[in-house]
Amino acid sequence: MTDVSPTLAPPAPAPDRSAPPTPAARGGQARRLLALARRDLPATVGAVVLLAIVLAAVLAPWLAPYPGDGSHATHPLDTLAGPGGRHWFGTDAVGRDLLTRVMYGARTSLTVAAAVLTVSALVGVPLGVIAGYTGGVVKDVIMRITDVFLAFPALLLSVALATVLHPGTGSAIIAISVGWWPWYARMACVTATGIRSRGFVDAARCLGVSRIRIMARHVLPNALTPVLVQLSLDAGGVILTSAALSYLGLGPQEPTAEWGLMVQQGQDLFITDWWVVAFPGLAILLTAFCFNVLGEGLRSALDPHRELTR
Amino acid sequence: MTPPRSSLTVTDLKVRAGEGEDARLLASLPHLDVAAGTCVAIVGESGSGKSTTLHAMLGLTDGLAVSGRIMVGDTDVVTAPEKALTTLRGSRVALVSQSPQSSLNPTMRLGTLMRRVLARHGIRGAVARQRADDALRDVMLDPELLRRYPHQISGGQAQRFAIALAVALRADVVLADEPTSALDVTVQAAVLQLLDRLRAEHGIALVLVSHDLAVVSRIADHIVVMRHGHVVESGPAADVLGAPAADYTRELLAAVPTLGE
């Protein structure tokens, strides 16, 4: 097309991997994803299991064997039945099907995780980008505020807040978010500080782009990769924290199905009726673990140094 | 070109870091006059204050003290309010940077960037599309390139695209900061030729900054040699290259590998 092609042409007639993609190559995105999936098996398995958990949560009213057991229902004649044909995960002290309650519990846990991470990212990332890009006094003020929040152990802060607020799903979300957003502010600040000195930001300024637009269109999109990784890594942590809060009775209340709450209610029965604790506990473990594996996978997949280290 | 093009005039420019007694002079330019359609080259080694001078011409000197006058048409960049400056940047004074690829946002398609930059300066819709197409043709780039992301184009293409932005915005003054240093030799020549042609065709006042006398000798009308922030020599290109007055210029000239002779 032009006389600059020498820089583009591969030196040898190698396969045209390095050739610029044509519009037709857009469909190659799916293939790229598949190639990535094959390279990182644990992350892929994690993602698939998570997808199954999300589906089970979303479709619980239709999939669960005893949808009524997700909340109020009690079955006095069927209490503490062991795992078996009718109740795969057994029943709890008031006779509710534990498989059903674990599925409904996934709804609660995933909702809390999604809400906390959304709030944290929506509050923290813009603040961090503003701090990192603007620098100076603005950065100092924003970062000192986050430092104040980070000075408290996050779990203690959440426990204290949840105690003050009326216990329930909403307060659990607020309580956990308050301890969580500063991490996103700090991370976005560090990333934005690095991006500020990159050529395209200077170029945008030289083209007369306003501060706000530079932050929104040039700094923010380039700061999102680490945020995405962190979100995935943190989802497991939020689920653990939310389980801890409900275990302490500070989260969602009976009859809402919540894994931490179920563990707490079943702990006295553990010796005699292990399934009451084991299945919700395993659900917490599995979900948190899958998010971590997926997060690690994303981290290495999106890491610019990946090609060198692998 | 029919509309009269504004030129760039610098008088008594001094850029300092720090204040009072401790102030360190980064760049000093007693006089520079770049008429529309001409090319002035600022030559000097790294750290001689060339890039600082260019950024001062755009009013982008964070935390540095700037004194003197930088007139673009009838606007004084040194005293103009920030709002006037953001309008001036791009639409009247455009910068072509030394690392073309890294000056493109990796998350934005070139077409989106072009469209947004034009919209920023009030050019939208069919007019904007027409301007973009014309500019790309002017720099000999395929319009198909607009669908690509920066990592999908070559360094030479990226530099042409940066120049196309300046052309599309009808910038009167184009500041080229080492525009060829990141490119390989064949592409260097092409980009220089392009800048030279656009200067002539569009009546652009071109300021070319380089450490390389071989580069500037091809297209500059006037050459300013800077060292440690000061001008050591200034004059018509033929004089500076043919009969250098300053020792430093002779050193620079001696360091130029003679090409094609």
XYZ file of C-alpha atoms in Angstrom:
571
model
C 0.000 0.000 0.000
C 2.714 2.479 0.884
C 6.452 2.616 0.922
C 6.648 1.888 4.638
C 5.877 -1.768 4.201
C 9.498 -2.868 4.783
C 9.049 -2.425 8.529
C 5.959 -4.570 8.489
C 7.092 -7.439 6.342
C 8.449 -10.391 8.292
C 12.073 -11.067 7.419
C 11.457 -14.639 6.359
C 8.398 -16.163 4.732
C 7.275 -17.194 8.206
C 3.623 -17.965 8.890
C 1.808 -14.614 8.921
C 1.329 -14.553 12.679
C 2.969 -11.153 12.835
C 1.004 -9.771 9.925
C -1.587 -7.188 10.957
C -4.999 -8.784 11.358
C -7.518 -8.096 8.657
C -11.167 -7.451 9.544
C -11.785 -11.129 8.916
C -9.441 -11.932 11.787
C -11.940 -10.590 14.285
C -13.435 -14.052 14.633
C -9.948 -15.092 15.731
C -10.692 -13.617 19.162
C -12.620 -16.771 20.039
C -9.784 -18.929 18.809
C -7.290 -16.902 20.842
C -9.401 -17.414 23.942
C -9.486 -21.126 23.275
C -5.715 -21.223 22.877
C -5.351 -19.372 26.153
C -7.734 -21.807 27.829
C -5.713 -24.760 26.681
C -2.516 -23.207 28.020
C -3.845 -22.648 31.518
C -5.871 -25.685 32.520
C -6.432 -24.808 36.223
C -7.857 -21.402 35.364
C -10.090 -22.943 32.751
C -11.386 -25.565 35.166
C -11.940 -22.798 37.720
C -13.871 -20.762 35.204
C -16.031 -23.725 34.189
C -16.830 -24.658 37.799
C -17.669 -21.013 38.547
C -19.947 -20.912 35.555
C -21.717 -24.009 36.904
C -22.049 -22.366 40.348
C -23.437 -19.176 38.799
C -25.901 -21.187 36.715
C -26.969 -23.193 39.773
C -27.507 -19.935 41.645
C -29.441 -18.207 38.887
C -31.560 -21.242 38.075
C -32.046 -22.348 41.691
C -35.840 -21.780 41.691
C -36.137 -24.175 38.750
C -33.275 -26.577 39.357
C -33.412 -27.034 43.124
C -35.199 -30.222 44.186
C -37.254 -28.468 46.905
C -37.438 -24.750 46.003
C -39.546 -24.023 49.071
C -36.660 -25.085 51.299
C -34.697 -22.101 50.053
C -36.483 -20.057 52.696
C -39.344 -20.693 55.134
C -40.377 -24.277 54.590
C -39.910 -26.745 57.471
C -40.369 -30.503 57.462
C -40.512 -31.696 61.104
C -40.651 -35.359 60.054
C -37.588 -35.140 57.856
C -34.980 -33.490 60.086
C -31.281 -34.278 59.839
C -31.659 -36.949 57.186
C -28.281 -38.104 55.884
C -27.207 -37.665 52.279
C -29.050 -40.107 50.083
C -31.374 -40.584 47.164
C -34.061 -38.106 48.203
C -31.714 -35.524 49.698
C -28.306 -35.658 48.015
C -26.756 -33.362 50.614
C -29.054 -34.464 53.468
C -31.372 -32.166 55.442
C -30.817 -29.647 58.213
C -32.264 -29.428 61.748
C -35.679 -28.299 60.507
C -35.767 -30.774 57.646
C -34.861 -28.477 54.760
C -33.046 -29.990 51.795
C -29.393 -28.931 52.014
C -28.710 -29.152 48.258
C -31.503 -26.645 47.769
C -30.147 -24.402 50.496
C -26.586 -24.571 49.177
C -27.897 -23.529 45.764
C -29.882 -20.669 47.258
C -26.845 -19.822 49.367
C -24.880 -19.373 46.149
C -27.392 -16.701 45.157
C -26.729 -14.819 48.381
C -22.950 -15.199 48.307
C -22.556 -14.306 44.651
C -24.879 -11.330 45.026
C -22.883 -10.045 47.976
C -19.595 -10.614 46.139
C -20.817 -8.898 42.975
C -22.274 -5.969 44.884
C -19.225 -5.445 47.082
C -16.813 -5.614 44.160
C -18.948 -3.320 42.017
C -19.195 -0.725 44.755
C -15.496 -1.017 45.607
C -14.361 -0.723 42.007
C -16.792 2.088 41.169
C -15.667 4.106 44.178
C -12.022 3.122 44.347
C -10.893 3.073 40.734
C -12.064 6.581 39.734
C -10.641 8.024 42.954
C -7.357 6.246 42.351
C -7.178 7.384 38.723
C -7.852 10.986 39.737
C -5.222 10.761 42.471
C -2.627 9.106 40.294
C -3.126 11.289 37.257
C -3.479 14.610 39.044
C -0.764 13.999 41.621
C 0.251 16.671 44.107
C -2.123 17.699 46.861
C -5.100 15.884 45.339
C -3.173 12.631 45.414
C -2.019 13.239 48.978
C -5.533 13.919 50.222
C -7.137 10.932 48.499
C -4.366 8.548 49.438
C -4.301 9.656 53.090
C -8.042 8.986 53.263
C -7.540 5.487 51.885
C -4.674 4.998 54.334
C -7.043 5.736 57.203
C -9.342 2.971 55.983
C -6.462 0.602 55.350
C -5.084 1.211 58.825
C -7.895 -0.906 60.268
C -7.882 -4.637 59.629
C -10.557 -4.925 56.932
C -12.455 -7.726 58.665
C -12.602 -5.860 61.989
C -13.820 -2.737 60.224
C -16.539 -4.731 58.497
C -17.527 -6.520 61.709
C -17.732 -3.226 63.582
C -19.836 -1.627 60.867
C -22.118 -4.625 60.449
C -22.723 -4.601 64.201
C -23.828 -0.994 64.085
C -26.044 -1.492 61.034
C -29.158 -3.645 61.125
C -27.925 -7.160 60.232
C -28.912 -8.291 56.758
C -27.647 -8.737 53.226
C -27.605 -4.993 52.522
C -25.598 -4.112 55.596
C -23.180 -6.943 54.903
C -22.581 -5.439 51.453
C -22.019 -1.958 52.869
C -19.848 -3.224 55.718
C -17.558 -5.224 53.457
C -17.360 -2.529 50.752
C -16.167 0.064 53.253
C -13.133 -2.056 53.993
C -12.604 -3.052 50.393
C -12.647 0.034 48.136
C -9.358 1.545 49.405
C -7.433 -1.326 47.848
C -8.856 -0.437 44.455
C -8.111 3.246 44.973
C -4.541 2.442 45.863
C -4.030 0.043 42.988
C -5.594 2.398 40.435
C -3.489 5.246 41.792
C -0.252 3.343 41.298
C -1.282 2.264 37.802
C -2.454 5.756 36.827
C 0.783 7.300 38.076
C 2.652 5.009 35.729
C 0.339 5.716 32.812
C 0.634 9.476 33.308
C 4.179 9.472 32.018
C 3.389 7.404 28.949
C 3.637 8.942 25.531
C -0.002 8.782 24.576
C -1.053 10.849 27.575
C 1.424 13.565 26.629
C 0.245 13.261 23.024
C -3.373 13.681 24.123
C -2.449 16.812 26.071
C -0.609 18.139 23.039
C -3.777 17.604 21.007
C -5.803 19.735 23.391
C -7.701 16.914 25.100
C -9.100 18.038 28.451
C -7.982 16.646 31.806
C -11.215 14.825 32.451
C -11.259 13.243 29.008
C -7.634 12.186 29.355
C -8.470 10.465 32.632
C -11.651 8.857 31.327
C -10.485 7.803 27.884
C -6.762 7.410 28.065
C -5.780 6.642 31.656
C -8.787 4.650 32.882
C -9.023 2.110 30.033
C -5.321 1.411 30.360
C -5.592 0.993 34.130
C -8.335 -1.632 33.964
C -6.271 -4.774 33.377
C -4.891 -5.030 36.932
C -8.344 -4.116 38.250
C -9.908 -6.995 36.335
C -7.365 -9.432 37.757
C -7.849 -8.067 41.252
C -11.642 -8.325 40.988
C -11.365 -11.984 40.188
C -8.839 -12.624 42.952
C -10.936 -10.642 45.433
C -14.241 -12.362 44.701
C -13.090 -15.351 46.728
C -11.999 -13.093 49.553
C -15.327 -11.266 49.634
C -17.183 -14.571 49.770
C -14.999 -15.674 52.694
C -15.515 -12.358 54.475
C -19.253 -12.447 53.890
C -19.346 -16.021 55.193
C -17.388 -14.881 58.238
C -19.841 -12.038 58.876
C -22.846 -14.314 58.619
C -21.118 -16.922 60.742
C -20.925 -14.223 63.402
C -24.614 -13.543 62.851
C -23.939 -10.132 61.296
C -24.931 -10.962 57.746
C -28.131 -12.210 56.151
C -30.567 -13.635 58.691
C -32.621 -16.789 58.827
C -34.514 -17.935 56.746
C -32.209 -16.590 54.021
C -29.886 -19.331 52.879
C -26.284 -18.219 53.356
C -23.276 -20.502 53.533
C -21.616 -18.887 56.537
C -24.899 -18.846 58.414
C -25.512 -22.501 57.560
C -22.077 -23.462 58.874
C -22.744 -21.562 62.069
C -26.131 -23.204 62.556
C -24.737 -26.638 61.927
C -21.562 -26.470 63.966
C -23.083 -28.053 67.085
C -24.211 -30.988 64.968
C -20.886 -31.572 63.259
C -19.969 -34.717 65.228
C -23.302 -36.426 64.667
C -24.591 -34.915 61.447
C -21.503 -33.758 59.536
C -23.325 -32.958 56.287
C -25.075 -29.938 57.749
C -21.697 -28.176 58.025
C -19.716 -29.967 55.363
C -21.694 -29.035 52.264
C -22.028 -25.292 52.832
C -18.397 -25.274 53.982
C -17.301 -27.066 50.842
C -19.332 -24.617 48.765
C -17.445 -21.701 50.333
C -14.119 -23.418 49.807
C -14.829 -24.401 46.203
C -16.123 -20.993 45.152
C -13.328 -19.038 46.797
C -10.752 -21.447 45.391
C -12.126 -21.227 41.856
C -12.089 -17.432 41.913
C -8.481 -17.480 43.056
C -7.396 -19.921 40.385
C -9.230 -17.917 37.739
C -7.679 -14.691 39.011
C -4.196 -16.152 38.888
C -4.882 -17.387 35.381
C -6.081 -13.957 34.283
C -3.077 -12.352 35.904
C -0.632 -14.454 33.984
C -2.634 -14.256 30.766
C -2.781 -10.462 30.866
C 0.750 -9.968 32.143
C 2.830 -8.303 29.440
C 5.874 -10.289 30.565
C 4.128 -13.598 30.172
C 5.811 -14.429 26.871
C 9.195 -14.048 28.522
C 8.507 -16.031 31.662
C 6.800 -19.021 30.152
C -3.416 27.592 0.646
C -5.908 30.416 0.664
C -6.399 31.189 4.371
C -3.458 33.165 5.743
C -1.450 30.917 7.999
C -0.257 32.200 11.312
C 3.392 31.812 12.055
C 5.351 31.256 15.231
C 7.481 33.958 16.824
C 9.485 33.435 19.982
C 11.135 36.339 21.824
C 13.273 36.176 24.956
C 12.042 32.733 25.913
C 13.495 31.410 29.143
C 12.403 28.196 30.828
C 13.607 27.674 34.381
C 13.183 24.924 36.941
C 12.882 26.003 40.556
C 12.586 29.515 41.898
C 14.756 32.440 42.990
C 18.447 31.850 43.493
C 18.278 28.108 42.924
C 16.528 28.414 39.586
C 18.187 26.365 36.896
C 17.931 27.538 33.324
C 16.666 24.684 31.149
C 16.287 26.509 27.874
C 16.793 29.981 26.571
C 15.822 31.142 23.092
C 16.376 34.873 22.431
C 14.662 34.907 19.086
C 12.989 32.507 16.704
C 10.767 33.313 13.793
C 9.056 30.538 11.855
C 7.070 31.898 8.949
C 4.251 29.923 7.374
C 5.628 27.483 4.853
C 9.156 27.441 6.215
C 11.107 25.000 8.339
C 13.290 25.920 11.249
C 15.419 23.229 12.835
C 16.584 23.221 16.430
C 19.660 21.048 16.759
C 21.473 19.885 19.832
C 22.391 16.822 21.860
C 20.118 15.227 24.458
C 19.500 17.513 27.409
C 20.155 20.676 25.436
C 16.656 21.957 26.133
C 15.101 21.166 22.775
C 12.087 19.202 23.981
C 11.500 21.641 26.837
C 11.381 24.455 24.300
C 8.841 22.576 22.212
C 6.634 21.867 25.203
C 6.841 25.534 26.148
C 5.488 26.351 22.686
C 2.436 24.252 23.564
C 2.119 25.796 27.000
C 2.870 22.401 28.558
C 5.569 23.089 31.112
C 4.274 21.651 34.375
C 5.972 23.282 37.309
C 8.501 25.171 35.190
C 8.774 28.943 35.090
C 8.435 30.342 31.580
C 9.167 33.953 30.673
C 9.237 35.800 27.377
C 6.783 35.638 24.521
C 5.696 32.786 22.283
C 3.307 34.177 19.700
C 1.231 31.800 17.597
C -0.630 34.162 15.314
C -1.953 36.696 17.810
C -2.001 34.373 20.832
C 0.770 34.512 23.404
C 1.187 30.958 24.641
C 3.044 32.081 27.761
C 0.228 34.248 29.118
C -2.847 32.660 27.517
C -5.372 31.100 29.924
C -5.470 27.300 30.088
C -8.802 27.161 28.267
C -7.435 29.041 25.279
C -4.392 26.784 25.337
C -6.346 23.534 25.164
C -8.071 24.905 22.077
C -4.787 26.022 20.585
C -3.107 22.676 21.171
C -3.786 20.415 18.246
C -5.870 22.824 16.199
C -3.153 25.463 15.736
C 0.007 23.936 17.133
C 0.461 20.196 16.788
C 3.246 18.006 18.086
C 4.687 15.030 16.255
C 6.546 13.104 18.909
C 9.709 11.072 18.884
C 8.114 7.749 19.751
C 5.148 7.480 17.413
C 3.802 4.180 18.634
C 3.824 4.908 22.323
C 2.044 8.189 21.679
C -1.037 6.272 20.590
C -3.421 4.967 23.245
C -3.197 1.152 22.966
C -6.860 0.692 23.863
C -8.210 2.985 21.157
C -8.634 2.298 17.456
C -6.953 4.880 15.263
C -10.293 5.851 13.743
C -11.814 6.487 17.167
C -8.824 8.584 18.132
C -9.043 10.610 14.924
C -12.801 11.100 15.320
C -12.530 12.157 18.951
C -9.646 14.538 18.391
C -11.516 16.212 15.536
C -14.702 16.376 17.611
C -12.712 17.931 20.425
C -11.937 20.787 18.077
C -15.513 21.091 16.865
C -15.199 19.102 13.653
C -17.871 16.403 13.432
C -19.904 14.250 11.094
C -19.384 14.269 7.358
C -16.873 17.124 7.537
C -14.785 15.158 10.010
C -14.877 12.048 7.830
C -13.864 14.077 4.807
C -11.010 15.720 6.711
C -9.789 12.358 8.000
C -9.880 10.795 4.545
C -8.076 13.730 2.955
C -5.443 13.790 5.672
C -4.779 10.062 5.377
C -4.467 10.364 1.619
C -2.109 13.278 2.148
C 0.233 11.173 4.254
C -0.268 8.155 2.003
C -1.982 5.890 4.492
C -4.718 3.424 3.678
C -8.041 4.508 5.295
C -8.433 0.865 6.287
C -5.837 1.619 8.969
C -8.458 3.523 10.949
C -9.952 0.202 12.013
C -6.718 -0.948 13.596
C -5.272 -0.634 17.054
C -1.842 0.945 17.515
C -0.085 -2.387 18.028
C -1.288 -3.496 14.610
C 0.607 -0.831 12.689
C 4.285 -0.145 12.094
C 6.325 2.692 13.537
C 6.405 4.469 10.195
C 2.643 4.181 9.853
C 2.181 5.472 13.393
C 4.313 8.513 12.615
C 2.382 9.157 9.414
C -0.813 8.879 11.391
C 0.441 11.446 13.925
C 1.217 13.776 11.031
C -2.212 13.040 9.534
C -3.790 14.200 12.802
C -1.981 17.525 12.499
C -3.047 17.821 8.851
C -6.671 16.927 9.616
C -6.753 19.564 12.328
C -5.230 22.093 9.892
C -2.564 22.991 12.411
C -0.655 26.134 11.406
C 2.442 25.194 13.327
C 3.777 21.645 13.496
C 6.411 20.843 16.085
C 8.303 17.700 15.180
C 10.278 16.368 18.131
C 12.895 13.980 16.771
C 10.241 12.650 14.385
C 12.519 10.095 12.793
C 14.744 8.880 15.616
C 12.610 5.826 16.380
C 12.281 4.789 12.747
C 14.607 2.834 10.538
C 16.559 4.590 7.851
C 14.349 4.026 4.807
C 11.267 5.087 6.733
C 13.127 8.118 8.127
C 13.678 9.498 4.674
C 10.039 8.974 3.729
C 8.729 10.721 6.848
C 11.083 13.678 6.342
C 10.003 13.985 2.730
C 6.405 13.907 3.850
C 6.917 16.681 6.408
C 8.740 18.752 3.822
C 6.005 18.311 1.236
C 3.213 19.162 3.680
C 5.110 22.267 4.779
C 5.210 23.433 1.179
C 1.693 22.356 0.175
C -0.188 23.452 3.286
C 1.976 26.391 4.260
C 2.767 24.843 7.624
C 5.292 26.515 9.878
C 7.464 23.527 10.746
C 9.761 23.349 13.745
C 11.994 20.331 13.483
C 13.926 19.287 16.543
C 16.733 16.829 16.107
C 20.138 15.820 17.355
C 21.016 14.799 13.853
C 22.377 17.427 11.461
C 22.083 15.004 8.572
C 18.340 14.906 9.131
C 17.833 18.660 9.350
C 20.174 19.509 6.509
C 17.669 17.988 4.111
C 14.709 20.183 4.840
C 15.540 23.098 7.151
C 15.587 26.685 5.920
C 17.009 27.998 9.144
C 19.010 26.207 11.812
C 19.328 26.965 15.520
C 22.034 25.072 17.384
C 21.449 24.659 21.112
C 23.736 23.448 23.863
C 23.070 23.261 27.608
C 19.927 25.308 27.123
C 21.603 28.125 25.201
C 21.674 29.004 21.532
C 25.250 28.727 20.274
C 24.516 29.490 16.676
C 21.576 30.520 14.562
C 21.287 31.305 10.903
C 20.167 30.231 7.449
C 20.733 26.534 6.890
C 23.286 27.053 4.119
C 25.413 29.315 6.347
C 25.285 27.125 9.429
C 26.077 23.973 7.498
C 28.516 25.548 5.041
C 30.427 27.926 7.271
C 29.679 27.129 10.933
C 30.665 29.944 13.272
C 30.629 28.042 16.544
C 33.083 25.294 17.467
C 30.230 23.202 18.764
C 28.485 23.281 15.395
C 31.711 22.156 13.739
C 31.890 19.265 16.193
C 28.325 18.281 15.368
C 29.031 18.548 11.666
C 32.136 16.429 11.998
C 30.056 13.796 13.743
C 27.705 13.490 10.779
C 28.428 10.423 8.727
C 28.388 11.539 5.118
C 25.680 9.692 3.316
C 25.634 8.927 -0.352
C 28.840 10.693 -1.254
